[in-house]
Rosetta silent file (secondary structure, phi, psi, omega in degrees, C-alpha in Angstrom):
SEQUENCE: MSEAQTPAPRLGDAEVADNRGAGLWQPTADSAGPPPDTGYPTLLTPRGGGRAIARVPSARVALSTASTYPESTAAAFEMATRLGYDGVEIMVWTDPVSQDPEALRRLSDYHGIPILAIHSPCLLLTQRVWGVEPWAKLQRARTVAETLRAPTVVVHPPFRWQRDYARDFVEGIERMANETDIRFAVENMFPLRARGREVSAYAPDWSPVGDDYRHVTLDLSHTSVSRSDALAMADELGDRLVHVHMADGIGLAKDEHLVPGRGNQPCADLLERLAARGFDGTVVVEINTRRAESRAQREADLAEALAFTRLNLAAAPVTAAGRLP
SCORE:     score description
SCORE:     0.000 S_00000001
   1 L     0.000  142.530 -176.931  -55.049  -37.001  -19.366 S_00000001
   2 L   -96.143 -161.044 -169.957  -55.904  -39.062  -22.630 S_00000001
   3 L   -84.044  -41.463  176.680  -53.894  -38.554  -25.811 S_00000001
   4 L   -36.570  -43.360 -158.927  -56.962  -36.824  -27.270 S_00000001
   5 L   -92.547   -2.869 -172.255  -56.701  -34.212  -24.512 S_00000001
   6 L  -114.321  117.803  174.221  -52.936  -33.763  -24.654 S_00000001
   7 L   -99.439  171.290 -168.055  -51.886  -31.656  -27.686 S_00000001
   8 L   -88.531  123.052 -169.746  -48.735  -31.692  -29.194 S_00000001
   9 L   -47.582  147.300 -168.851  -46.513  -28.026  -28.533 S_00000001
  10 L  -122.275  154.556 -176.382  -47.167  -25.656  -30.788 S_00000001
  11 L   -50.657  109.715 -166.475  -45.241  -22.838  -32.145 S_00000001
  12 L   120.669  -36.466 -164.970  -44.747  -20.242  -29.595 S_00000001
  13 L   -79.741  -40.159 -171.568  -45.692  -22.628  -26.338 S_00000001
  14 L  -158.028  153.548 -168.688  -41.619  -23.458  -26.105 S_00000001
  15 L  -103.094   87.009  177.307  -38.394  -22.737  -27.597 S_00000001
  16 L  -120.901  172.507 -172.922  -38.207  -25.791  -29.528 S_00000001
  17 L  -144.891  131.725  172.844  -36.379  -27.112  -32.847 S_00000001
  18 L  -108.387   94.848 -176.527  -37.305  -30.110  -34.790 S_00000001
  19 L  -114.898   42.832 -175.813  -33.919  -30.391  -36.703 S_00000001
  20 L    42.185   58.132 -174.811  -33.753  -34.160  -36.761 S_00000001
  21 L    97.790  -31.466 -174.865  -31.578  -34.125  -33.672 S_00000001
  22 L   -83.902    4.094  175.287  -29.615  -30.842  -34.077 S_00000001
  23 L  -121.428 -159.652  172.514  -31.684  -28.807  -32.083 S_00000001
  24 L   -32.531  -71.547 -179.048  -33.228  -28.844  -28.351 S_00000001
  25 E   -52.884  134.582  141.230  -34.983  -32.101  -29.409 S_00000001
  26 E  -139.038  159.775 -174.435  -33.920  -35.466  -30.763 S_00000001
  27 E   -69.402  149.827  174.214  -35.242  -38.549  -32.233 S_00000001
  28 E  -127.381  177.105  151.788  -34.606  -41.562  -30.049 S_00000001
  29 L   -89.722  154.945  175.939  -35.810  -45.410  -30.036 S_00000001
  30 L  -116.313  130.226 -175.696  -38.017  -46.257  -27.326 S_00000001
  31 L   -74.855  -25.601 -172.702  -37.755  -49.510  -25.787 S_00000001
  32 L   -74.749  -63.694 -170.649  -41.663  -49.577  -24.797 S_00000001
  33 L    72.232  160.071  170.526  -42.294  -48.133  -28.320 S_00000001
  34 L   -66.175  176.776  169.317  -45.470  -47.133  -29.912 S_00000001
  35 L   -58.529  156.758 -165.033  -48.142  -49.906  -30.737 S_00000001
  36 L   -90.192    5.945  178.998  -46.888  -51.808  -33.507 S_00000001
  37 L  -114.114   32.967  169.852  -49.318  -51.011  -35.816 S_00000001
  38 L   -79.756  -56.037  148.807  -48.624  -47.253  -35.885 S_00000001
  39 L    97.231   22.564 -175.950  -45.957  -47.411  -38.067 S_00000001
  40 L   -81.205  120.793 -177.515  -44.244  -43.884  -36.207 S_00000001
  41 L   -72.117  -19.899  179.731  -40.622  -44.159  -37.075 S_00000001
  42 E  -149.789  155.258  172.249  -39.209  -41.738  -33.797 S_00000001
  43 E  -100.455  157.056  167.475  -40.260  -40.463  -30.555 S_00000001
  44 E  -112.901  114.225 -157.350  -39.001  -37.071  -29.683 S_00000001
  45 E  -111.774  140.438  170.156  -37.208  -36.666  -26.367 S_00000001
  46 E   -64.399  142.011 -167.769  -35.477  -33.935  -24.709 S_00000001
  47 L   -76.908  149.700 -163.648  -31.725  -34.203  -25.523 S_00000001
  48 L    76.834   15.989  160.277  -29.853  -35.952  -22.772 S_00000001
  49 L   103.781  175.615  179.512  -32.840  -38.197  -21.945 S_00000001
  50 L   124.480 -172.107 -173.722  -35.981  -37.689  -20.111 S_00000001
  51 L   -96.465  150.565 -171.041  -39.768  -38.441  -21.073 S_00000001
  52 L   -89.901  127.869 -171.613  -40.505  -38.451  -24.407 S_00000001
  53 L   -77.050  -25.764  177.177  -42.801  -35.227  -25.482 S_00000001
  54 E  -140.538  173.959  156.321  -43.976  -36.273  -29.370 S_00000001
  55 E  -123.539  141.745 -174.555  -44.320  -38.965  -31.722 S_00000001
  56 E  -116.681  139.662  177.337  -43.555  -37.920  -35.184 S_00000001
  57 L   -69.997  156.541  157.937  -45.248  -39.525  -38.320 S_00000001
  58 L   -72.620    5.505  176.767  -43.606  -40.769  -41.467 S_00000001
  59 L   -63.371  155.404 -167.193  -45.148  -38.153  -43.540 S_00000001
  60 E  -127.219  170.741 -163.768  -43.077  -36.186  -45.205 S_00000001
  61 E  -114.702  136.178 -171.106  -43.316  -32.103  -45.784 S_00000001
  62 E  -119.666  154.816  149.905  -43.118  -31.027  -49.338 S_00000001
  63 E   -97.491  118.124  144.616  -43.230  -27.108  -51.068 S_00000001
  64 E   -20.310  115.179  152.708  -45.597  -26.417  -53.920 S_00000001
  65 H   -58.031   -7.224  170.404  -43.587  -24.672  -57.009 S_00000001
  66 H   -78.456  -23.903 -169.963  -46.731  -22.442  -56.709 S_00000001
  67 H   -90.267   13.824 -177.264  -45.531  -21.296  -53.617 S_00000001
  68 H  -129.941   11.791 -178.855  -42.426  -19.559  -55.162 S_00000001
  69 L   -51.785  113.421   24.521  -44.862  -18.067  -58.049 S_00000001
  70 L  -110.843   22.696  161.045  -43.722  -15.739  -59.886 S_00000001
  71 L   -63.589  164.826  178.132  -40.201  -17.369  -59.613 S_00000001
  72 L   -64.273  167.324  170.255  -39.374  -20.496  -61.810 S_00000001
  73 H   -65.601  -43.204 -173.540  -39.857  -23.970  -61.099 S_00000001
  74 H   -70.502  -24.780  175.509  -35.991  -24.250  -60.901 S_00000001
  75 H   -70.320  -47.005  173.771  -35.819  -21.403  -58.170 S_00000001
  76 H   -73.173  -17.687  162.747  -38.337  -23.508  -56.295 S_00000001
  77 H   -62.710  -29.542  174.832  -36.306  -26.541  -56.185 S_00000001
  78 H   -75.891  -55.962  177.587  -33.138  -24.260  -54.764 S_00000001
  79 H   -58.646  -36.172  163.492  -35.229  -23.044  -52.207 S_00000001
  80 H   -80.907   -5.725  169.627  -36.848  -25.980  -51.092 S_00000001
  81 H   -77.691  -59.030 -165.383  -33.160  -27.739  -50.540 S_00000001
  82 H   -38.959  -50.455 -153.663  -31.932  -24.356  -48.782 S_00000001
  83 L   -93.702  -15.218  177.949  -34.881  -24.507  -46.302 S_00000001
  84 L   114.109  -25.366 -155.773  -34.972  -28.213  -45.280 S_00000001
  85 L   -74.883 -179.570 -160.651  -38.224  -29.270  -46.701 S_00000001
  86 L   -83.046  -21.950 -160.994  -38.571  -33.427  -47.521 S_00000001
  87 E   172.503  170.249  163.355  -39.432  -33.136  -51.475 S_00000001
  88 E  -102.704  154.473  177.586  -41.662  -31.000  -54.134 S_00000001
  89 E  -117.545  106.352  169.435  -44.992  -30.985  -55.273 S_00000001
  90 E   -44.441  101.533  162.626  -44.637  -29.919  -59.268 S_00000001
  91 E   -97.097  116.127  179.380  -47.580  -27.412  -60.181 S_00000001
  92 L   -57.415  108.330 -140.277  -47.809  -28.095  -63.775 S_00000001
  93 L   174.740 -168.596 -161.993  -48.316  -24.544  -65.435 S_00000001
  94 L   -86.036  -18.174  166.920  -47.077  -22.449  -68.040 S_00000001
  95 L   -49.292  105.784 -171.179  -43.421  -22.470  -67.168 S_00000001
  96 H   -45.371  -55.352 -169.440  -41.802  -24.969  -69.857 S_00000001
  97 H   -40.432  -28.384 -175.874  -39.571  -26.521  -66.997 S_00000001
  98 H   -69.249  -28.158  172.387  -42.800  -27.364  -65.405 S_00000001
  99 H   -92.064   -7.366 -176.371  -43.843  -29.350  -67.983 S_00000001
 100 L  -117.445  118.802  179.073  -40.678  -31.443  -69.117 S_00000001
 101 H   -55.170  -46.144 -173.187  -39.979  -34.626  -67.157 S_00000001
 102 H   -60.433  -36.458 -178.232  -36.394  -34.785  -68.247 S_00000001
 103 H   -82.060  -22.070 -176.742  -35.640  -31.208  -66.904 S_00000001
 104 H   -82.285  -25.621 -172.117  -37.698  -31.829  -63.647 S_00000001
 105 H   -80.406  -27.110 -161.110  -35.557  -35.524  -63.228 S_00000001
 106 H   -91.926  -41.683  171.609  -32.260  -33.124  -63.708 S_00000001
 107 H   -53.816  -56.254 -162.422  -33.554  -30.414  -60.939 S_00000001
 108 H   -66.071  -53.885  144.296  -34.376  -33.342  -58.753 S_00000001
 109 H   -24.485  -46.689 -169.673  -30.706  -34.827  -59.290 S_00000001
 110 H  -105.426  -14.755  157.712  -28.708  -31.982  -58.696 S_00000001
 111 H   -89.678   -0.094 -173.987  -30.361  -30.829  -55.788 S_00000001
 112 L    69.386   31.250 -163.280  -30.745  -34.047  -54.062 S_00000001
 113 L  -122.052  111.444  176.066  -34.476  -33.310  -53.497 S_00000001
 114 L   -66.660  162.239  165.528  -37.451  -35.791  -54.567 S_00000001
 115 E  -116.852  116.006 -174.351  -40.456  -34.991  -56.104 S_00000001
 116 E   -66.205  -19.392 -173.061  -43.337  -36.064  -54.172 S_00000001
 117 E  -176.127  148.115  150.014  -46.349  -35.199  -56.307 S_00000001
 118 E   -80.925   92.148  179.588  -47.586  -33.888  -59.493 S_00000001
 119 E   -81.227  134.864  168.521  -50.555  -31.141  -59.994 S_00000001
 120 L   -61.272  143.276 -171.419  -52.247  -31.964  -62.784 S_00000001
 121 L   -91.688   93.133 -174.384  -52.670  -28.743  -65.165 S_00000001
 122 L  -127.837   42.330  171.588  -56.261  -28.383  -64.547 S_00000001
 123 L   -96.321 -174.168 -179.836  -56.603  -24.453  -63.282 S_00000001
 124 L   -77.276  -39.600  179.808  -57.944  -21.983  -65.634 S_00000001
 125 L   -79.440  -11.169 -178.681  -54.665  -20.486  -66.653 S_00000001
 126 L  -121.582   20.007 -165.432  -53.482  -23.926  -67.669 S_00000001
 127 L   -63.756  -31.455  169.562  -56.471  -25.108  -69.667 S_00000001
 128 L  -108.224   14.198 -167.169  -54.254  -25.552  -73.019 S_00000001
 129 L   -80.192  118.685  172.953  -51.076  -26.828  -70.939 S_00000001
 130 L    64.850   44.454  171.470  -50.430  -30.561  -72.574 S_00000001
 131 L    73.920 -170.707 -153.938  -53.395  -29.757  -74.950 S_00000001
 132 L  -114.396  -14.330 -165.216  -57.237  -29.417  -74.207 S_00000001
 133 L   -94.350  103.286  172.172  -58.718  -33.310  -73.830 S_00000001
 134 H   -48.018  -75.210 -142.883  -58.841  -33.381  -69.577 S_00000001
 135 H   -70.845  -22.658 -175.950  -58.251  -37.254  -69.607 S_00000001
 136 H   -56.855  -35.986 -158.026  -55.177  -37.077  -72.186 S_00000001
 137 H   -83.101  -39.878 -172.203  -53.599  -34.550  -69.618 S_00000001
 138 H   -55.915  -32.257 -172.094  -54.323  -36.846  -66.431 S_00000001
 139 H   -63.587  -54.408  174.765  -53.008  -39.843  -68.736 S_00000001
 140 H   -77.510  -15.552  161.492  -49.615  -37.815  -69.115 S_00000001
 141 H   -65.472  -29.280 -174.053  -49.678  -36.589  -65.686 S_00000001
 142 H   -97.520    2.743 -178.078  -49.584  -40.053  -64.265 S_00000001
 143 H   -84.540  -36.830  175.668  -46.975  -41.274  -67.281 S_00000001
 144 H   -56.160  -44.507 -177.590  -44.770  -38.068  -65.481 S_00000001
 145 H   -80.696  -19.630  166.959  -45.106  -39.182  -61.847 S_00000001
 146 H   -79.047  -21.238 -175.074  -44.156  -42.783  -62.664 S_00000001
 147 H   -82.233  -28.812  178.664  -41.597  -41.624  -64.525 S_00000001
 148 H   -95.393  -12.287  172.970  -40.154  -39.092  -61.631 S_00000001
 149 L    83.160   42.470 -177.493  -41.374  -41.892  -59.102 S_00000001
 150 L   -98.727  119.160 -155.507  -43.917  -39.321  -57.696 S_00000001
 151 L   -73.305  -12.923 -172.140  -46.151  -41.163  -55.542 S_00000001
 152 E  -145.816  140.775  162.570  -49.503  -38.980  -56.116 S_00000001
 153 E   -98.418  114.683 -174.901  -51.193  -36.883  -58.959 S_00000001
 154 E   -89.427  128.353  178.540  -53.364  -34.105  -57.534 S_00000001
 155 E  -140.417  144.140 -167.216  -56.298  -33.198  -59.495 S_00000001
 156 L   -83.921  158.691  164.918  -59.128  -30.827  -59.340 S_00000001
 157 L   -82.151  154.799 -173.764  -62.702  -31.773  -60.119 S_00000001
 158 L   -61.936  122.521  166.686  -64.136  -30.788  -63.539 S_00000001
 159 E   -30.371  143.845  143.981  -65.548  -27.238  -64.496 S_00000001
 160 L   -19.780  -54.883 -165.865  -69.411  -27.420  -65.153 S_00000001
 161 L  -102.796   24.195  179.534  -68.869  -26.849  -68.303 S_00000001
 162 L   -95.563   61.523 -167.467  -66.410  -29.794  -69.187 S_00000001
 163 H   -62.888  -45.312 -177.174  -69.766  -31.709  -69.383 S_00000001
 164 H   -39.648  -57.258 -139.607  -68.233  -35.110  -71.048 S_00000001
 165 H   -92.116  -59.917 -176.159  -65.347  -35.126  -68.689 S_00000001
 166 H   -66.897  -12.205  171.190  -67.479  -34.459  -65.562 S_00000001
 167 H   -61.533  -33.914 -176.915  -70.033  -37.190  -66.333 S_00000001
 168 H  -109.816   15.264 -150.427  -67.887  -39.849  -66.264 S_00000001
 169 H   -94.195  -17.990  164.984  -65.209  -38.285  -63.898 S_00000001
 170 H   -54.851  -72.040 -159.083  -66.118  -40.477  -60.612 S_00000001
 171 H   -72.737  -36.131  170.097  -65.829  -43.492  -62.434 S_00000001
 172 H   -55.592  -38.073 -172.365  -62.887  -42.538  -64.867 S_00000001
 173 H   -61.764  -49.349 -176.459  -60.945  -41.613  -62.024 S_00000001
 174 H   -57.350  -52.323  155.638  -61.438  -44.980  -60.111 S_00000001
 175 H   -19.873  -77.433 -178.635  -60.582  -46.599  -63.656 S_00000001
 176 H   -61.811  -20.259  179.820  -57.420  -44.930  -63.934 S_00000001
 177 H   -64.309  -47.391 -134.504  -56.529  -45.765  -60.004 S_00000001
 178 L  -112.942   10.612  153.441  -56.891  -49.400  -60.767 S_00000001
 179 L   -72.189  -16.760 -147.655  -54.107  -48.790  -63.433 S_00000001
 180 L  -165.332  150.008  166.484  -51.570  -47.601  -61.712 S_00000001
 181 L   -76.780  -35.632  176.946  -49.782  -47.505  -58.438 S_00000001
 182 L   -47.223  138.457  169.921  -49.865  -43.387  -58.633 S_00000001
 183 E   -93.648  124.774  152.277  -52.769  -42.088  -56.266 S_00000001
 184 E   -84.375  102.876 -149.771  -54.963  -39.794  -57.972 S_00000001
 185 E   -89.224   94.138  179.385  -55.595  -37.279  -54.987 S_00000001
 186 E   -70.690  128.840  171.270  -59.029  -35.267  -55.969 S_00000001
 187 E   -90.232  141.332  164.043  -58.934  -31.644  -54.066 S_00000001
 188 L   -69.164  137.264  169.512  -61.407  -30.087  -52.415 S_00000001
 189 L  -106.627 -121.332 -178.875  -62.401  -26.673  -54.143 S_00000001
 190 L   173.968  147.709 -165.545  -65.221  -24.192  -53.284 S_00000001
 191 L   -86.096  154.093  176.230  -68.422  -22.629  -54.797 S_00000001
 192 E   -85.043  145.744  172.649  -68.209  -18.877  -55.906 S_00000001
 193 E  -114.000  125.540 -159.295  -69.902  -16.182  -53.843 S_00000001
 194 E  -150.748  129.010  154.553  -71.498  -13.256  -54.900 S_00000001
 195 L    58.833   29.398  173.229  -74.240  -10.974  -53.625 S_00000001
 196 L    69.210   15.610  160.140  -74.867  -13.682  -50.714 S_00000001
 197 E   -94.335  146.195  169.438  -75.364  -16.583  -53.530 S_00000001
 198 E  -119.436  143.609  173.322  -73.374  -19.429  -53.847 S_00000001
 199 E  -127.084  139.710  167.025  -72.565  -21.288  -57.379 S_00000001
 200 L  -122.477  154.903 -177.322  -70.270  -23.653  -57.861 S_00000001
 201 L   -81.986   13.477  176.203  -68.236  -24.102  -60.697 S_00000001
 202 E  -128.354  132.110  169.751  -67.506  -27.914  -60.356 S_00000001
 203 L  -111.582  142.160   17.614  -69.136  -31.050  -61.184 S_00000001
 204 L   -74.609  -31.596 -157.490  -69.986  -33.417  -59.779 S_00000001
 205 L  -154.433  139.983  157.951  -69.076  -31.410  -56.553 S_00000001
 206 L   -59.208  -40.784  176.129  -66.825  -28.766  -55.043 S_00000001
 207 L   -91.284  127.119 -164.799  -66.582  -31.186  -52.431 S_00000001
 208 L   -89.335  -29.003  169.565  -64.918  -34.551  -52.870 S_00000001
 209 L   -34.743  -69.165 -156.160  -66.386  -35.897  -49.285 S_00000001
 210 L   -76.519  -55.198 -176.997  -69.703  -37.221  -50.678 S_00000001
 211 L   -61.411  154.421 -170.255  -68.260  -38.907  -53.801 S_00000001
 212 L   -88.443   72.378  159.497  -66.051  -42.429  -53.820 S_00000001
 213 L   -64.717  146.229  173.133  -62.702  -41.166  -54.659 S_00000001
 214 L   -67.126  -67.091  176.280  -60.032  -43.693  -53.654 S_00000001
 215 L  -129.426  143.007  178.565  -57.625  -40.537  -52.416 S_00000001
 216 E  -121.608  125.160 -175.589  -58.315  -37.150  -51.657 S_00000001
 217 E   -82.072  114.185  171.007  -56.321  -33.957  -51.562 S_00000001
 218 E  -112.380  155.617 -163.656  -57.604  -31.574  -48.584 S_00000001
 219 E  -137.836  112.305 -170.730  -56.431  -27.704  -49.080 S_00000001
 220 H   -91.264   14.319  172.292  -57.297  -25.634  -45.998 S_00000001
 221 H   -90.539  -22.015 -175.929  -57.397  -22.532  -47.848 S_00000001
 222 H   -87.954  -23.971  172.397  -60.082  -23.823  -49.981 S_00000001
 223 H   -57.300  -48.649 -171.677  -61.710  -25.247  -46.589 S_00000001
 224 H   -50.874  -33.019 -179.376  -61.631  -21.466  -45.912 S_00000001
 225 H   -69.421  -46.072 -154.279  -63.294  -20.123  -49.241 S_00000001
 226 H   -92.112  -24.628 -170.506  -66.169  -22.737  -48.513 S_00000001
 227 L    57.458   48.742  165.897  -66.412  -22.029  -44.960 S_00000001
 228 L  -102.433  176.596 -158.308  -66.089  -25.583  -44.316 S_00000001
 229 L   -94.849   87.969 -170.932  -65.268  -27.632  -40.868 S_00000001
 230 H   -61.370  -20.583  169.388  -61.879  -28.644  -42.326 S_00000001
 231 H   -86.649   -6.796  160.471  -61.560  -31.146  -39.314 S_00000001
 232 H   -79.541  -33.052  163.629  -64.709  -32.487  -39.929 S_00000001
 233 H   -69.962  -44.812  169.872  -64.064  -33.281  -43.830 S_00000001
 234 H   -57.422  -39.204  177.562  -60.479  -35.190  -42.262 S_00000001
 235 H   -88.798   -7.890 -173.611  -62.613  -37.479  -40.303 S_00000001
 236 H   -93.595  -26.801  168.880  -65.182  -37.935  -42.502 S_00000001
 237 H   -91.490  -13.377  174.852  -62.358  -39.014  -45.431 S_00000001
 238 H    37.722 -123.042 -161.038  -60.290  -41.101  -42.932 S_00000001
 239 H   -80.880    7.059 -179.805  -57.801  -43.252  -44.910 S_00000001
 240 H   -76.668  -33.346 -165.915  -59.165  -41.413  -48.158 S_00000001
 241 E   -81.869  123.415  164.172  -57.088  -38.508  -46.955 S_00000001
 242 E  -121.769  -20.746 -177.868  -53.732  -39.052  -48.411 S_00000001
 243 E  -137.242  133.843 -174.481  -52.325  -35.241  -49.429 S_00000001
 244 E  -114.400  145.480  162.188  -52.825  -32.261  -47.493 S_00000001
 245 E  -118.544  111.116 -178.017  -52.106  -28.583  -48.935 S_00000001
 246 E   -98.212  112.773  172.005  -51.233  -26.673  -45.801 S_00000001
 247 L  -147.764 -163.272  169.673  -52.175  -23.160  -46.058 S_00000001
 248 L  -126.867 -173.983  170.748  -54.624  -20.591  -44.394 S_00000001
 249 L   175.710  168.197  171.648  -57.351  -18.008  -44.817 S_00000001
 250 L  -123.598   33.938 -177.477  -59.705  -15.835  -43.131 S_00000001
 251 L    57.703   63.499  179.075  -62.787  -16.736  -44.812 S_00000001
 252 L  -104.847  158.514  179.240  -62.789  -14.322  -47.892 S_00000001
 253 L   -68.045   -4.049 -173.833  -64.497  -15.097  -51.065 S_00000001
 254 L  -110.935  171.585 -179.908  -61.134  -15.621  -52.671 S_00000001
 255 L   -91.905  107.946 -165.338  -58.423  -18.212  -52.458 S_00000001
 256 L   -89.522  -36.506 -161.097  -55.752  -16.710  -50.139 S_00000001
 257 L    10.085   92.194 -173.782  -53.337  -19.190  -49.046 S_00000001
 258 L   -98.179  172.656  174.590  -51.797  -17.253  -46.402 S_00000001
 259 L   -69.066  135.831 -176.373  -48.830  -19.079  -44.010 S_00000001
 260 L   -69.794  122.453 -163.244  -50.397  -21.290  -41.935 S_00000001
 261 L   117.535  -13.552 -175.956  -51.051  -19.670  -38.484 S_00000001
 262 L   -88.710   -3.527 -165.494  -51.893  -16.311  -40.146 S_00000001
 263 L  -125.305  178.994  167.484  -55.617  -17.318  -40.614 S_00000001
 264 L   -81.447  -11.898  172.462  -58.597  -18.761  -38.731 S_00000001
 265 L   -62.869  146.641  173.378  -58.135  -22.370  -40.197 S_00000001
 266 L   -78.880   77.413  166.522  -57.318  -25.284  -37.702 S_00000001
 267 H   -55.497  -59.868 -167.356  -53.918  -25.924  -39.327 S_00000001
 268 H   -80.232  -27.422  152.625  -52.370  -26.954  -36.391 S_00000001
 269 H   -64.448  -28.776  176.367  -55.161  -29.154  -35.068 S_00000001
 270 H   -67.190  -44.112  154.171  -55.371  -30.807  -38.223 S_00000001
 271 H   -45.317  -50.476  178.393  -51.772  -31.740  -37.960 S_00000001
 272 H   -75.065  -16.242 -176.237  -51.856  -33.079  -34.634 S_00000001
 273 H   -74.471  -74.330 -177.329  -54.853  -34.905  -35.539 S_00000001
 274 H   -42.311  -17.217 -172.387  -53.117  -36.579  -38.604 S_00000001
 275 H   -90.976  -36.354  166.096  -50.060  -37.270  -36.312 S_00000001
 276 H   -70.312  -10.267  168.527  -52.219  -39.016  -34.171 S_00000001
 277 L   -96.939    3.680 -177.742  -53.457  -41.469  -36.665 S_00000001
 278 L    66.200   23.300  176.635  -50.219  -41.980  -38.005 S_00000001
 279 L   -51.417  125.094 -172.603  -50.555  -40.313  -41.487 S_00000001
 280 L  -113.955   11.808  157.904  -48.132  -41.397  -43.767 S_00000001
 281 L   -59.009 -148.849  169.511  -49.040  -39.223  -46.609 S_00000001
 282 E  -137.231  147.572 -167.409  -47.468  -35.992  -47.797 S_00000001
 283 E  -106.262  113.641  170.554  -48.127  -32.424  -46.381 S_00000001
 284 E  -100.142  127.985 -179.771  -47.512  -29.896  -49.073 S_00000001
 285 E   -80.969  107.323  179.872  -46.898  -26.190  -48.135 S_00000001
 286 L  -119.753   90.230 -161.209  -49.106  -24.170  -50.858 S_00000001
 287 L  -125.188  143.021 -173.116  -48.595  -20.728  -50.038 S_00000001
 288 L  -105.235   96.054 -175.028  -48.964  -17.436  -51.739 S_00000001
 289 L   -78.227    2.724 -163.593  -45.671  -15.332  -51.868 S_00000001
 290 L   -82.213   15.256  162.916  -46.409  -13.145  -54.821 S_00000001
 291 L   -91.163  -10.547 -171.058  -46.359   -9.829  -52.698 S_00000001
 292 L   -47.424  148.583  164.083  -43.050  -10.631  -51.217 S_00000001
 293 L   -84.021  -33.235 -172.627  -40.543   -7.630  -52.075 S_00000001
 294 L  -146.822  170.477  172.751  -37.717   -9.808  -52.112 S_00000001
 295 H   -50.564  -53.967 -165.396  -36.115  -13.272  -52.356 S_00000001
 296 H   -68.950  -37.205  178.083  -35.398  -13.062  -48.624 S_00000001
 297 H   -67.073  -27.661  159.237  -38.939  -12.088  -47.673 S_00000001
 298 H   -43.588  -71.038 -159.263  -40.140  -15.278  -49.930 S_00000001
 299 H   -60.502  -33.903 -168.776  -37.935  -17.576  -48.062 S_00000001
 300 H   -68.941  -32.669  160.984  -38.519  -16.130  -45.046 S_00000001
 301 H   -71.515  -22.105  171.514  -42.508  -17.055  -45.399 S_00000001
 302 H   -71.894  -36.397 -179.642  -41.368  -20.478  -46.623 S_00000001
 303 H   -77.103  -31.101  177.383  -39.501  -20.837  -43.653 S_00000001
 304 H   -76.424  -48.045  173.630  -41.838  -19.994  -41.469 S_00000001
 305 H   -48.795  -42.822  170.758  -44.611  -22.289  -43.089 S_00000001
 306 H   -78.999  -19.345  166.102  -42.332  -25.452  -42.747 S_00000001
 307 H   -74.027  -36.462  174.402  -41.668  -24.615  -39.081 S_00000001
 308 H   -54.174  -50.676 -148.413  -45.378  -24.197  -38.209 S_00000001
 309 H   -88.686  -28.038  169.883  -46.074  -27.402  -40.002 S_00000001
 310 H   -74.217  -18.408 -178.954  -43.027  -29.580  -38.785 S_00000001
 311 H   -72.916  -50.050 -166.286  -43.658  -28.328  -35.084 S_00000001
 312 H   -68.207  -30.445 -155.185  -47.780  -29.312  -35.317 S_00000001
 313 L   -75.769   32.862 -165.999  -47.187  -32.401  -37.251 S_00000001
 314 L  -140.967  136.945 -154.931  -46.629  -34.192  -34.143 S_00000001
 315 E  -133.528  147.691 -175.475  -48.682  -36.063  -31.492 S_00000001
 316 L   -44.757  116.626 -178.825  -48.533  -37.043  -27.724 S_00000001
 317 L   -56.691  169.898 -179.314  -46.396  -40.138  -27.481 S_00000001
 318 L  -151.786  162.829 -166.313  -47.918  -43.700  -26.048 S_00000001
 319 L  -115.996 -174.015 -169.070  -46.232  -46.718  -24.967 S_00000001
 320 L   -71.945  -29.565  177.313  -47.123  -50.299  -26.169 S_00000001
 321 L   -83.707    3.698  166.583  -49.991  -50.313  -23.677 S_00000001
 322 L    92.926   17.935 -176.455  -51.484  -47.416  -25.039 S_00000001
 323 L  -121.784  146.105 -166.467  -50.809  -44.954  -22.126 S_00000001
 324 L   -63.162  156.050 -174.973  -48.705  -41.851  -22.307 S_00000001
 325 L   -70.530    0.000    0.000  -44.950  -42.482  -20.956 S_00000001
């Protein structure tokens, strides 16, 4: 059976735990090892030895601070640390702490968890955060990312009414990318649907696939709304895909951000494909927990999303000769 035909274990297929050696499986060195150009850091094998069952890429799994709304940015750091996330993505919004790089640095240091991305304030409700000039906001996001050593700034395409910004957006993002090591990862959005019609609120397009962006974020809640083929988008983006917002949806005309596995998006398949090609970007859990009735319920959803993502972000192992061991 080929590597493509051999899926990684999925939640529910077996009683497994990915706890970096603390559970049923443990990471081990493999004398044959994966092909030298893959960069996989570990193989997972049954504790006590035996055939390797999965290889795990170097991608880290982060928690978006948007996932804990309406709780604070500070609360997101606390939950991310306790649940075992590898880092956080900061959604810059009306919470003053999310806008303050020194406050964010103190939270990162206190909790011992890195900031892996800054989501620039480009939502409708954040149009006045860090001013109203969009390029100035992106420059500030870059400065904050550089200060906090976050490798990625997530940005949405312009709204259609931001005509001057939209006119030069593709070229402007490329210019900014040439000035820094920070990756400006343009996120896929979605058209608005009503009465059988679709209208795009974004320019040059809600989809980044057809434009020459150097780096892209793929959001699976947004592919649900746009009714896009997430796997086809990922394949077409290739190495330009450096950042993933892991969520789910059932195809409604609104942005759902369900816990992955609760909708109809190919969340597990995408994670397996990313692992198979040695994805070394960041996978960010960005779910909606606003309806959680308690902190415990919110944390249960965040823990489930993390477990799903970690378990499926693995691929069938190969030897140096390219065969299954």
